[in-house]
mmCIF file of C-alpha atoms in Angstrom:
data_model
loop_
_atom_site.group_PDB
_atom_site.id
_atom_site.type_symbol
_atom_site.label_atom_id
_atom_site.label_comp_id
_atom_site.label_asym_id
_atom_site.label_seq_id
_atom_site.Cartn_x
_atom_site.Cartn_y
_atom_site.Cartn_z
ATOM 1 C CA MET A 1 -47.782 -10.371 107.663
ATOM 2 C CA ILE A 2 -44.628 -12.465 107.961
ATOM 3 C CA LEU A 3 -46.279 -14.670 110.582
ATOM 4 C CA ARG A 4 -49.369 -15.095 108.409
ATOM 5 C CA VAL A 5 -47.372 -16.166 105.341
ATOM 6 C CA THR A 6 -45.292 -18.468 107.550
ATOM 7 C CA THR A 7 -48.480 -20.094 108.818
ATOM 8 C CA VAL A 8 -49.889 -20.642 105.323
ATOM 9 C CA THR A 9 -46.554 -22.024 104.056
ATOM 10 C CA PHE A 10 -46.269 -24.479 106.928
ATOM 11 C CA ALA A 11 -49.909 -25.554 106.589
ATOM 12 C CA THR A 12 -49.519 -26.124 102.842
ATOM 13 C CA GLY A 13 -46.494 -28.385 103.326
ATOM 14 C CA LEU A 14 -48.138 -30.280 106.182
ATOM 15 C CA ALA A 15 -51.358 -30.777 104.208
ATOM 16 C CA THR A 16 -49.432 -32.144 101.220
ATOM 17 C CA THR A 17 -47.551 -34.621 103.401
ATOM 18 C CA MET A 18 -50.735 -35.729 105.185
ATOM 19 C CA THR A 19 -52.507 -36.263 101.865
ATOM 20 C CA ARG A 20 -49.645 -38.379 100.505
ATOM 21 C CA PHE A 21 -49.573 -40.331 103.759
ATOM 22 C CA GLY A 22 -53.279 -41.053 103.474
ATOM 23 C CA ASP A 23 -52.914 -42.143 99.837
ATOM 24 C CA ALA A 24 -49.877 -44.386 100.441
ATOM 25 C CA GLY A 25 -50.279 -47.881 99.013
ATOM 26 C CA LYS A 26 -53.923 -47.539 98.031
ATOM 27 C CA GLU A 27 -53.181 -48.293 94.357
ATOM 28 C CA ALA A 28 -51.288 -51.514 95.133
ATOM 29 C CA PHE A 29 -54.215 -53.896 94.538
ATOM 30 C CA ASP A 30 -57.938 -53.739 93.871
ATOM 31 C CA VAL A 31 -59.419 -57.046 95.072
ATOM 32 C CA THR A 32 -58.414 -59.438 97.849
ATOM 33 C CA ALA A 33 -59.535 -63.077 97.625
ATOM 34 C CA TYR A 34 -59.474 -64.760 101.036
ATOM 35 C CA ALA A 35 -59.183 -68.475 101.667
ATOM 36 C CA GLY A 36 -62.334 -69.206 103.625
ATOM 37 C CA ASN A 37 -65.985 -68.377 103.200
ATOM 38 C CA TYR A 38 -69.321 -68.796 104.964
ATOM 39 C CA VAL A 39 -72.069 -70.543 103.001
ATOM 40 C CA ASN A 40 -75.459 -71.002 104.674
ATOM 41 C CA GLY A 41 -73.883 -70.303 108.043
ATOM 42 C CA LYS A 42 -71.109 -72.894 107.612
ATOM 43 C CA GLU A 43 -67.430 -72.238 107.099
ATOM 44 C CA VAL A 44 -66.193 -73.506 103.727
ATOM 45 C CA TRP A 45 -62.552 -73.819 102.651
ATOM 46 C CA PRO A 46 -61.184 -73.930 99.082
ATOM 47 C CA VAL A 47 -61.065 -77.364 97.512
ATOM 48 C CA GLN A 48 -58.350 -76.391 95.046
ATOM 49 C CA GLY A 49 -54.687 -76.016 95.890
ATOM 50 C CA ASP A 50 -53.322 -72.549 96.662
ATOM 51 C CA ARG A 51 -50.988 -72.464 93.660
ATOM 52 C CA ARG A 52 -53.767 -73.497 91.299
ATOM 53 C CA LEU A 53 -56.088 -70.865 92.741
ATOM 54 C CA GLN A 54 -53.420 -68.175 92.421
ATOM 55 C CA SER A 55 -52.857 -69.170 88.790
ATOM 56 C CA ARG A 56 -56.579 -69.190 88.000
ATOM 57 C CA LEU A 57 -57.105 -65.827 89.684
ATOM 58 C CA GLY A 58 -54.358 -64.429 87.473
ATOM 59 C CA SER A 59 -56.017 -65.834 84.347
ATOM 60 C CA LEU A 60 -59.369 -64.123 84.932
ATOM 61 C CA PRO A 61 -60.185 -61.177 82.629
ATOM 62 C CA GLY A 62 -58.795 -57.872 83.846
ATOM 63 C CA ALA A 63 -56.115 -59.288 86.170
ATOM 64 C CA ILE A 64 -52.655 -57.729 85.893
ATOM 65 C CA ARG A 65 -50.877 -59.532 88.726
ATOM 66 C CA VAL A 66 -51.692 -61.709 91.727
ATOM 67 C CA THR A 67 -49.671 -61.885 94.940
ATOM 68 C CA ALA A 68 -50.349 -64.561 97.558
ATOM 69 C CA ARG A 69 -49.818 -63.751 101.232
ATOM 70 C CA ALA A 70 -49.462 -65.971 104.293
ATOM 71 C CA ASP A 71 -48.627 -65.180 107.897
ATOM 72 C CA GLU A 72 -47.799 -67.197 110.975
ATOM 73 C CA ASP A 73 -46.673 -66.449 114.526
ATOM 74 C CA ALA A 74 -42.951 -66.692 115.206
ATOM 75 C CA GLN A 75 -40.479 -65.657 117.879
ATOM 76 C CA LEU A 76 -37.151 -63.889 117.870
ATOM 77 C CA VAL A 77 -34.558 -66.305 119.214
ATOM 78 C CA GLY A 78 -32.944 -65.021 122.385
ATOM 79 C CA THR A 79 -35.922 -62.845 123.301
ATOM 80 C CA THR A 80 -39.512 -63.263 124.381
ATOM 81 C CA GLN A 81 -40.794 -61.074 121.579
ATOM 82 C CA LYS A 82 -43.485 -62.552 119.367
ATOM 83 C CA VAL A 83 -43.571 -61.534 115.712
ATOM 84 C CA MET A 84 -45.831 -62.153 112.744
ATOM 85 C CA PHE A 85 -43.844 -63.619 109.875
ATOM 86 C CA GLU A 86 -45.448 -62.803 106.539
ATOM 87 C CA GLY A 87 -44.563 -64.632 103.337
ATOM 88 C CA ARG A 88 -45.377 -63.266 99.894
ATOM 89 C CA ARG A 89 -45.453 -65.091 96.565
ATOM 90 C CA GLY A 90 -45.917 -63.443 93.209
ATOM 91 C CA ALA A 91 -44.794 -60.609 90.980
ATOM 92 C CA ASP A 92 -45.449 -57.774 93.446
ATOM 93 C CA LEU A 93 -43.857 -58.455 96.817
ATOM 94 C CA ARG A 94 -44.389 -54.852 97.943
ATOM 95 C CA LEU A 95 -48.197 -54.980 98.163
ATOM 96 C CA SER A 96 -49.306 -51.824 99.996
ATOM 97 C CA ASP A 97 -46.069 -51.264 101.919
ATOM 98 C CA VAL A 98 -44.023 -48.112 101.303
ATOM 99 C CA LEU A 99 -40.242 -48.519 101.351
ATOM 100 C CA VAL A 100 -38.363 -45.909 103.383
ATOM 101 C CA ARG A 101 -34.786 -47.139 103.316
ATOM 102 C CA GLY A 102 -32.843 -50.100 101.955
ATOM 103 C CA ARG A 103 -34.414 -52.367 99.332
ATOM 104 C CA TRP A 104 -37.106 -54.990 98.897
ATOM 105 C CA MET A 105 -36.447 -58.620 99.758
ATOM 106 C CA ARG A 106 -35.329 -60.681 96.765
ATOM 107 C CA ARG A 107 -33.535 -63.753 98.039
ATOM 108 C CA PRO A 108 -34.237 -66.401 100.694
ATOM 109 C CA GLY A 109 -33.439 -65.182 104.187
ATOM 110 C CA GLU A 110 -34.145 -61.514 103.451
ATOM 111 C CA VAL A 111 -36.921 -59.544 105.175
ATOM 112 C CA VAL A 112 -38.248 -56.017 105.417
ATOM 113 C CA VAL A 113 -39.644 -54.671 108.680
ATOM 114 C CA GLY A 114 -41.506 -51.585 109.855
ATOM 115 C CA SER A 115 -39.946 -48.406 111.181
ATOM 116 C CA ALA A 116 -41.423 -49.090 114.607
ATOM 117 C CA PHE A 117 -39.597 -52.428 114.945
ATOM 118 C CA LEU A 118 -36.240 -50.857 114.091
ATOM 119 C CA ARG A 119 -36.731 -47.955 116.488
ATOM 120 C CA ARG A 120 -38.028 -49.971 119.434
ATOM 121 C CA ASN A 121 -35.492 -52.792 119.171
ATOM 122 C CA GLY A 122 -32.364 -50.919 118.140
ATOM 123 C CA VAL A 123 -32.079 -52.894 114.898
ATOM 124 C CA SER A 124 -30.558 -51.471 111.713
ATOM 125 C CA ILE A 125 -30.692 -52.438 108.065
ATOM 126 C CA GLY A 126 -28.123 -55.161 107.452
ATOM 127 C CA ASP A 127 -28.475 -56.718 110.908
ATOM 128 C CA HIS A 128 -28.878 -60.497 111.186
ATOM 129 C CA LEU A 129 -31.605 -62.038 113.344
ATOM 130 C CA ARG A 130 -32.774 -65.547 114.078
ATOM 131 C CA VAL A 131 -36.434 -66.534 114.283
ATOM 132 C CA ARG A 132 -38.205 -69.676 115.447
ATOM 133 C CA ALA A 133 -41.599 -71.081 114.456
ATOM 134 C CA ILE A 134 -43.159 -74.540 114.899
ATOM 135 C CA GLY A 135 -39.842 -76.134 115.831
ATOM 136 C CA HIS A 136 -37.849 -74.590 112.960
ATOM 137 C CA GLU A 137 -35.226 -71.837 113.193
ATOM 138 C CA GLU A 138 -33.892 -69.658 110.388
ATOM 139 C CA ASP A 139 -31.377 -66.841 110.076
ATOM 140 C CA ILE A 140 -32.743 -63.723 108.434
ATOM 141 C CA THR A 141 -31.235 -60.426 107.300
ATOM 142 C CA VAL A 142 -33.044 -57.098 107.465
ATOM 143 C CA VAL A 143 -32.625 -55.509 104.023
ATOM 144 C CA GLY A 144 -35.306 -52.828 104.067
ATOM 145 C CA GLU A 145 -37.449 -50.559 106.225
ATOM 146 C CA VAL A 146 -41.085 -49.875 105.409
ATOM 147 C CA MET A 147 -43.308 -47.153 106.815
ATOM 148 C CA GLY A 148 -45.378 -48.733 109.541
ATOM 149 C CA GLN A 149 -46.257 -48.569 113.225
ATOM 150 C CA ASN A 150 -46.595 -52.336 113.649
ATOM 151 C CA ASP A 151 -43.449 -53.535 115.397
ATOM 152 C CA ARG A 152 -44.310 -57.238 115.021
ATOM 153 C CA VAL A 153 -44.550 -57.844 111.261
ATOM 154 C CA PHE A 154 -41.701 -59.309 109.227
ATOM 155 C CA SER A 155 -42.202 -59.664 105.458
ATOM 156 C CA GLY A 156 -40.126 -62.063 103.386
ATOM 157 C CA THR A 157 -40.116 -64.038 100.174
ATOM 158 C CA TRP A 158 -42.045 -67.286 99.879
ATOM 159 C CA PRO A 159 -38.912 -69.501 100.159
ATOM 160 C CA THR A 160 -38.021 -67.711 103.394
ATOM 161 C CA PHE A 161 -41.510 -68.325 104.753
ATOM 162 C CA THR A 162 -41.665 -72.023 103.816
ATOM 163 C CA ALA A 163 -38.163 -72.679 105.167
ATOM 164 C CA LEU A 164 -39.441 -71.497 108.552
ATOM 165 C CA ILE A 165 -42.995 -72.854 108.236
ATOM 166 C CA PRO A 166 -42.967 -75.744 105.723
ATOM 167 C CA GLU A 167 -46.715 -76.384 105.996
ATOM 168 C CA GLY A 168 -47.699 -72.729 105.684
ATOM 169 C CA ARG A 169 -50.412 -71.837 103.176
ATOM 170 C CA PRO A 170 -51.599 -68.475 101.833
ATOM 171 C CA ILE A 171 -54.537 -66.887 103.560
ATOM 172 C CA ALA A 172 -55.225 -64.379 100.783
ATOM 173 C CA CYS A 173 -54.400 -63.378 97.213
ATOM 174 C CA HIS A 174 -54.164 -59.674 96.348
ATOM 175 C CA VAL A 175 -55.088 -58.844 92.763
ATOM 176 C CA LYS A 176 -54.252 -55.737 90.742
ATOM 177 C CA LEU A 177 -56.751 -55.079 87.955
ATOM 178 C CA ARG A 178 -56.998 -53.038 84.796
ATOM 179 C CA GLU A 179 -60.693 -52.401 85.440
ATOM 180 C CA GLY A 180 -63.931 -54.054 86.552
ATOM 181 C CA THR A 181 -63.535 -54.777 90.262
ATOM 182 C CA GLU A 182 -67.132 -55.902 90.833
ATOM 183 C CA ALA A 183 -67.128 -58.236 87.835
ATOM 184 C CA TYR A 184 -63.758 -59.669 88.816
ATOM 185 C CA ALA A 185 -64.884 -60.289 92.403
ATOM 186 C CA ARG A 186 -67.911 -62.236 91.182
ATOM 187 C CA ALA A 187 -65.739 -64.291 88.810
ATOM 188 C CA ALA A 188 -63.243 -65.002 91.607
ATOM 189 C CA ARG A 189 -65.953 -66.295 93.955
ATOM 190 C CA ALA A 190 -67.237 -68.529 91.152
ATOM 191 C CA LEU A 191 -63.840 -70.270 90.939
ATOM 192 C CA ASP A 192 -64.260 -71.915 94.335
ATOM 193 C CA ARG A 193 -66.994 -71.800 96.977
ATOM 194 C CA GLY A 194 -64.284 -71.478 99.591
ATOM 195 C CA LEU A 195 -63.165 -68.043 98.372
ATOM 196 C CA SER A 196 -64.495 -64.751 99.710
ATOM 197 C CA THR A 197 -63.582 -61.381 98.221
ATOM 198 C CA GLN A 198 -63.120 -57.834 99.418
ATOM 199 C CA LEU A 199 -62.788 -54.741 97.249
ATOM 200 C CA THR A 200 -60.102 -52.214 98.050
ATOM 201 C CA GLY A 201 -61.205 -48.612 98.466
ATOM 202 C CA PRO A 202 -60.523 -45.503 100.536
ATOM 203 C CA ASN A 203 -61.155 -46.281 104.183
ATOM 204 C CA SER A 204 -62.428 -43.911 106.824
ATOM 205 C CA VAL A 205 -58.918 -43.221 108.138
ATOM 206 C CA THR A 206 -57.708 -42.131 104.702
ATOM 207 C CA ARG A 207 -60.724 -39.900 104.173
ATOM 208 C CA THR A 208 -60.230 -38.363 107.613
ATOM 209 C CA ILE A 209 -56.546 -37.619 106.977
ATOM 210 C CA VAL A 210 -57.143 -36.025 103.577
ATOM 211 C CA GLY A 211 -60.154 -34.061 104.833
ATOM 212 C CA ALA A 212 -58.287 -32.824 107.896
ATOM 213 C CA ALA A 213 -55.351 -31.704 105.741
ATOM 214 C CA ALA A 214 -57.600 -29.666 103.449
ATOM 215 C CA ALA A 215 -59.569 -28.189 106.347
ATOM 216 C CA LEU A 216 -56.382 -27.211 108.195
ATOM 217 C CA THR A 217 -54.992 -25.336 105.194
ATOM 218 C CA LEU A 218 -58.236 -23.475 104.508
ATOM 219 C CA MET A 219 -58.736 -22.624 108.176
ATOM 220 C CA LEU A 220 -55.244 -21.161 108.611
ATOM 221 C CA ALA A 221 -55.558 -19.180 105.375
ATOM 222 C CA LEU A 222 -58.877 -17.801 106.634
ATOM 223 C CA VAL A 223 -57.364 -16.864 109.994
ATOM 224 C CA ALA A 224 -54.518 -15.076 108.198
ATOM 225 C CA SER A 225 -56.998 -13.105 106.071
ATOM 226 C CA LEU A 226 -59.032 -12.169 109.144
ATOM 227 C CA GLY A 227 -55.893 -10.807 110.758
ATOM 228 C CA VAL A 228 -55.305 -8.552 107.772
ATOM 229 C CA PHE A 229 -58.982 -7.576 107.844
ATOM 230 C CA ASP A 230 -58.672 -6.448 111.448
ATOM 231 C CA THR A 231 -55.551 -4.394 110.690
ATOM 232 C CA ALA A 232 -57.160 -2.811 107.638
ATOM 233 C CA VAL A 233 -60.294 -1.851 109.598
ATOM 234 C CA LEU A 234 -58.197 -0.098 112.254
ATOM 235 C CA ASN A 235 -56.065 1.677 109.627
ATOM 236 C CA THR A 236 -59.017 2.984 107.673
ATOM 237 C CA HIS A 237 -60.701 4.148 110.869
ATOM 238 C CA ASP A 238 -57.582 6.050 111.936
ATOM 239 C CA ARG A 239 -57.311 7.645 108.477
ATOM 240 C CA ARG A 240 -60.934 8.768 108.142
ATOM 241 C CA ARG A 241 -59.915 12.438 108.214
ATOM 242 C CA ASP A 242 -57.294 11.913 105.512
ATOM 243 C CA LEU A 243 -59.736 9.983 103.352
ATOM 244 C CA GLY A 244 -62.322 12.758 103.745
ATOM 245 C CA MET A 245 -59.827 15.396 102.646
ATOM 246 C CA LEU A 246 -58.812 13.326 99.614
ATOM 247 C CA LYS A 247 -62.434 12.829 98.589
ATOM 248 C CA SER A 248 -63.122 16.544 99.063
ATOM 249 C CA ILE A 249 -60.501 17.398 96.441
ATOM 250 C CA GLY A 250 -61.889 14.922 93.934
ATOM 251 C CA MET A 251 -60.662 11.380 94.688
ATOM 252 C CA THR A 252 -63.211 8.833 93.481
ATOM 253 C CA PRO A 253 -64.406 5.812 95.508
ATOM 254 C CA ARG A 254 -62.545 3.500 93.111
ATOM 255 C CA GLN A 255 -59.315 5.383 93.736
ATOM 256 C CA VAL A 256 -59.831 5.168 97.507
ATOM 257 C CA THR A 257 -60.336 1.392 97.246
ATOM 258 C CA VAL A 258 -57.216 0.941 95.104
ATOM 259 C CA MET A 259 -55.132 3.119 97.417
ATOM 260 C CA THR A 260 -56.214 1.225 100.537
ATOM 261 C CA VAL A 261 -55.671 -2.228 99.002
ATOM 262 C CA THR A 262 -52.308 -1.214 97.529
ATOM 263 C CA SER A 263 -51.043 0.101 100.860
ATOM 264 C CA MET A 264 -51.661 -3.300 102.459
ATOM 265 C CA ALA A 265 -50.367 -5.229 99.442
ATOM 266 C CA VAL A 266 -47.047 -3.423 99.803
ATOM 267 C CA LEU A 267 -46.763 -4.996 103.242
ATOM 268 C CA GLY A 268 -47.596 -8.404 101.753
ATOM 269 C CA ALA A 269 -44.544 -8.475 99.453
ATOM 270 C CA PRO A 270 -41.874 -8.519 102.196
ATOM 271 C CA GLY A 271 -44.136 -10.847 104.138
ATOM 272 C CA SER A 272 -43.860 -13.396 101.325
ATOM 273 C CA ILE A 273 -40.107 -12.934 100.946
ATOM 274 C CA LEU A 274 -39.439 -13.562 104.638
ATOM 275 C CA GLY A 275 -42.402 -15.755 105.569
ATOM 276 C CA ILE A 276 -41.808 -18.565 103.046
ATOM 277 C CA PRO A 277 -38.296 -19.516 104.299
ATOM 278 C CA VAL A 278 -39.494 -19.389 107.899
ATOM 279 C CA GLY A 279 -42.499 -21.595 107.051
ATOM 280 C CA ILE A 280 -40.271 -24.126 105.274
ATOM 281 C CA ALA A 281 -37.873 -24.179 108.227
ATOM 282 C CA ALA A 282 -40.790 -24.787 110.607
ATOM 283 C CA TYR A 283 -41.996 -27.655 108.418
ATOM 284 C CA GLU A 284 -38.537 -29.276 108.358
ATOM 285 C CA VAL A 285 -38.362 -29.128 112.148
ATOM 286 C CA VAL A 286 -41.913 -30.145 113.078
ATOM 287 C CA VAL A 287 -42.933 -32.852 110.565
ATOM 288 C CA PRO A 288 -40.029 -35.299 111.139
ATOM 289 C CA ARG A 289 -40.607 -35.024 114.874
ATOM 290 C CA MET A 290 -44.314 -35.690 114.449
ATOM 291 C CA ALA A 291 -43.471 -38.893 112.557
ATOM 292 C CA ALA A 292 -40.839 -39.897 115.117
ATOM 293 C CA GLY A 293 -43.411 -39.410 117.853
ATOM 294 C CA VAL A 294 -45.426 -42.358 116.493
ATOM 295 C CA ASP A 295 -42.303 -44.405 115.625
ATOM 296 C CA ILE A 296 -42.479 -44.146 111.857
ATOM 297 C CA THR A 297 -40.113 -42.770 109.241
ATOM 298 C CA LEU A 298 -41.655 -40.954 106.288
ATOM 299 C CA PRO A 299 -40.306 -41.787 102.818
ATOM 300 C CA ALA A 300 -38.610 -38.994 100.903
ATOM 301 C CA TYR A 301 -41.441 -38.474 98.430
ATOM 302 C CA MET A 302 -43.854 -37.578 101.251
ATOM 303 C CA THR A 303 -41.647 -34.764 102.541
ATOM 304 C CA ASP A 304 -40.353 -33.560 99.170
ATOM 305 C CA VAL A 305 -43.080 -30.929 98.884
ATOM 306 C CA TRP A 306 -41.214 -27.752 97.970
ATOM 307 C CA HIS A 307 -41.132 -27.389 94.188
ATOM 308 C CA ALA A 308 -40.964 -24.332 91.939
ATOM 309 C CA PRO A 309 -44.707 -24.113 91.078
ATOM 310 C CA ARG A 310 -45.716 -24.393 94.724
ATOM 311 C CA LEU A 311 -43.118 -21.875 95.867
ATOM 312 C CA ALA A 312 -44.281 -19.483 93.158
ATOM 313 C CA GLY A 313 -47.836 -19.816 94.424
ATOM 314 C CA LEU A 314 -46.725 -19.251 98.005
ATOM 315 C CA ALA A 315 -44.782 -16.173 96.893
ATOM 316 C CA LEU A 316 -48.129 -14.659 95.985
ATOM 317 C CA ALA A 317 -49.691 -15.759 99.264
ATOM 318 C CA GLY A 318 -48.778 -12.549 101.071
ATOM 319 C CA LEU A 319 -50.272 -10.431 98.333
ATOM 320 C CA VAL A 320 -53.429 -12.544 98.115
ATOM 321 C CA ILE A 321 -53.931 -12.496 101.884
ATOM 322 C CA ALA A 322 -53.421 -8.734 101.935
ATOM 323 C CA VAL A 323 -55.841 -8.085 99.084
ATOM 324 C CA VAL A 324 -58.549 -10.449 100.346
ATOM 325 C CA GLY A 325 -58.298 -9.181 103.903
ATOM 326 C CA THR A 326 -58.331 -5.505 102.887
ATOM 327 C CA LEU A 327 -61.018 -5.560 100.219
ATOM 328 C CA VAL A 328 -64.049 -5.184 102.514
ATOM 329 C CA PRO A 329 -62.584 -2.384 104.705
ATOM 330 C CA ALA A 330 -61.366 -0.613 101.552
ATOM 331 C CA ARG A 331 -64.850 -0.651 100.009
ATOM 332 C CA ARG A 332 -66.357 0.654 103.240
ATOM 333 C CA ALA A 333 -63.828 3.465 103.288
ATOM 334 C CA ALA A 334 -64.628 4.275 99.660
ATOM 335 C CA ARG A 335 -68.320 4.765 100.525
ATOM 336 C CA LEU A 336 -67.561 7.387 103.181
ATOM 337 C CA THR A 337 -68.832 10.860 102.362
ATOM 338 C CA VAL A 338 -67.112 14.081 103.314
ATOM 339 C CA ALA A 339 -70.084 14.952 105.529
ATOM 340 C CA GLU A 340 -69.764 11.669 107.464
ATOM 341 C CA VAL A 341 -66.057 12.303 108.058
ATOM 342 C CA LEU A 342 -66.629 15.873 109.287
ATOM 343 C CA HIS A 343 -69.515 14.720 111.481
ATOM 344 C CA SER A 344 -67.255 12.211 113.240
ATOM 345 C CA GLU A 345 -64.616 14.830 113.994
#
């Protein structure tokens, strides 16, 4: 029983983390307006300036904030490594990134980078780097780490981007809305023929992660219940003679069912007491290593899954598994007649 409760505890924590991972950043913006569109098979670019378009996108009904984004190839000075330098302009410089350590960029020369870049290049928060792009070089300081496997992307403020790439222009504007994504997208395309839009929604990867997390938890809980079922079947078979004697002196089928279920539930209580700490310990060992295996660091909120309500529910897990797994064998035992028991002897 201890192993079964341990399994359910570990699976519950893992499923919660996987669900939060899949949901990370999906509420950051609702519509993306890209600079560039195809009209009648021809590529069309915006005729209005990028700052004017960003302002007009922010003035459309339903818009809460608009963040412009640009990216250009760059190179780390002193190495052959190519990077993608991303500049952001607007009220929400985070976009869909999730901060793990440090802070967001605020001043010129500050950048945030992904966990993979820090791990693979031996860089730490606070380190100074120098980058080159289109004949310009700039010193930058790493001030934050975001959860991400891309080891090439640097994200900085707009002044940092334009200091390195003076002629750089946004390629997209990300818009957070109160409501009405379809209506807003149509209004945005009407501003300029050179704009194309894309609505933000759950992608197939997110759905797969969340679905897999739920399926894993249910499957392990089912396996745990089947294990109890097997034990209960063997116990009731071995005690057929005892059950026949009890029924011969007046025990009712209901009493037989209650007795059988209770006997297994008693085993479930210590299983919960010992299985929950072991399951939590397994989670704390396995999950960080899973993340490290793909060169990412999970933020604290994704691994902070053990709270009082959840632990209270898990405390009942042993009892629930015992009751569910024993119920069918107990009812079968209750239907035994004295004659059937004597016949099998």
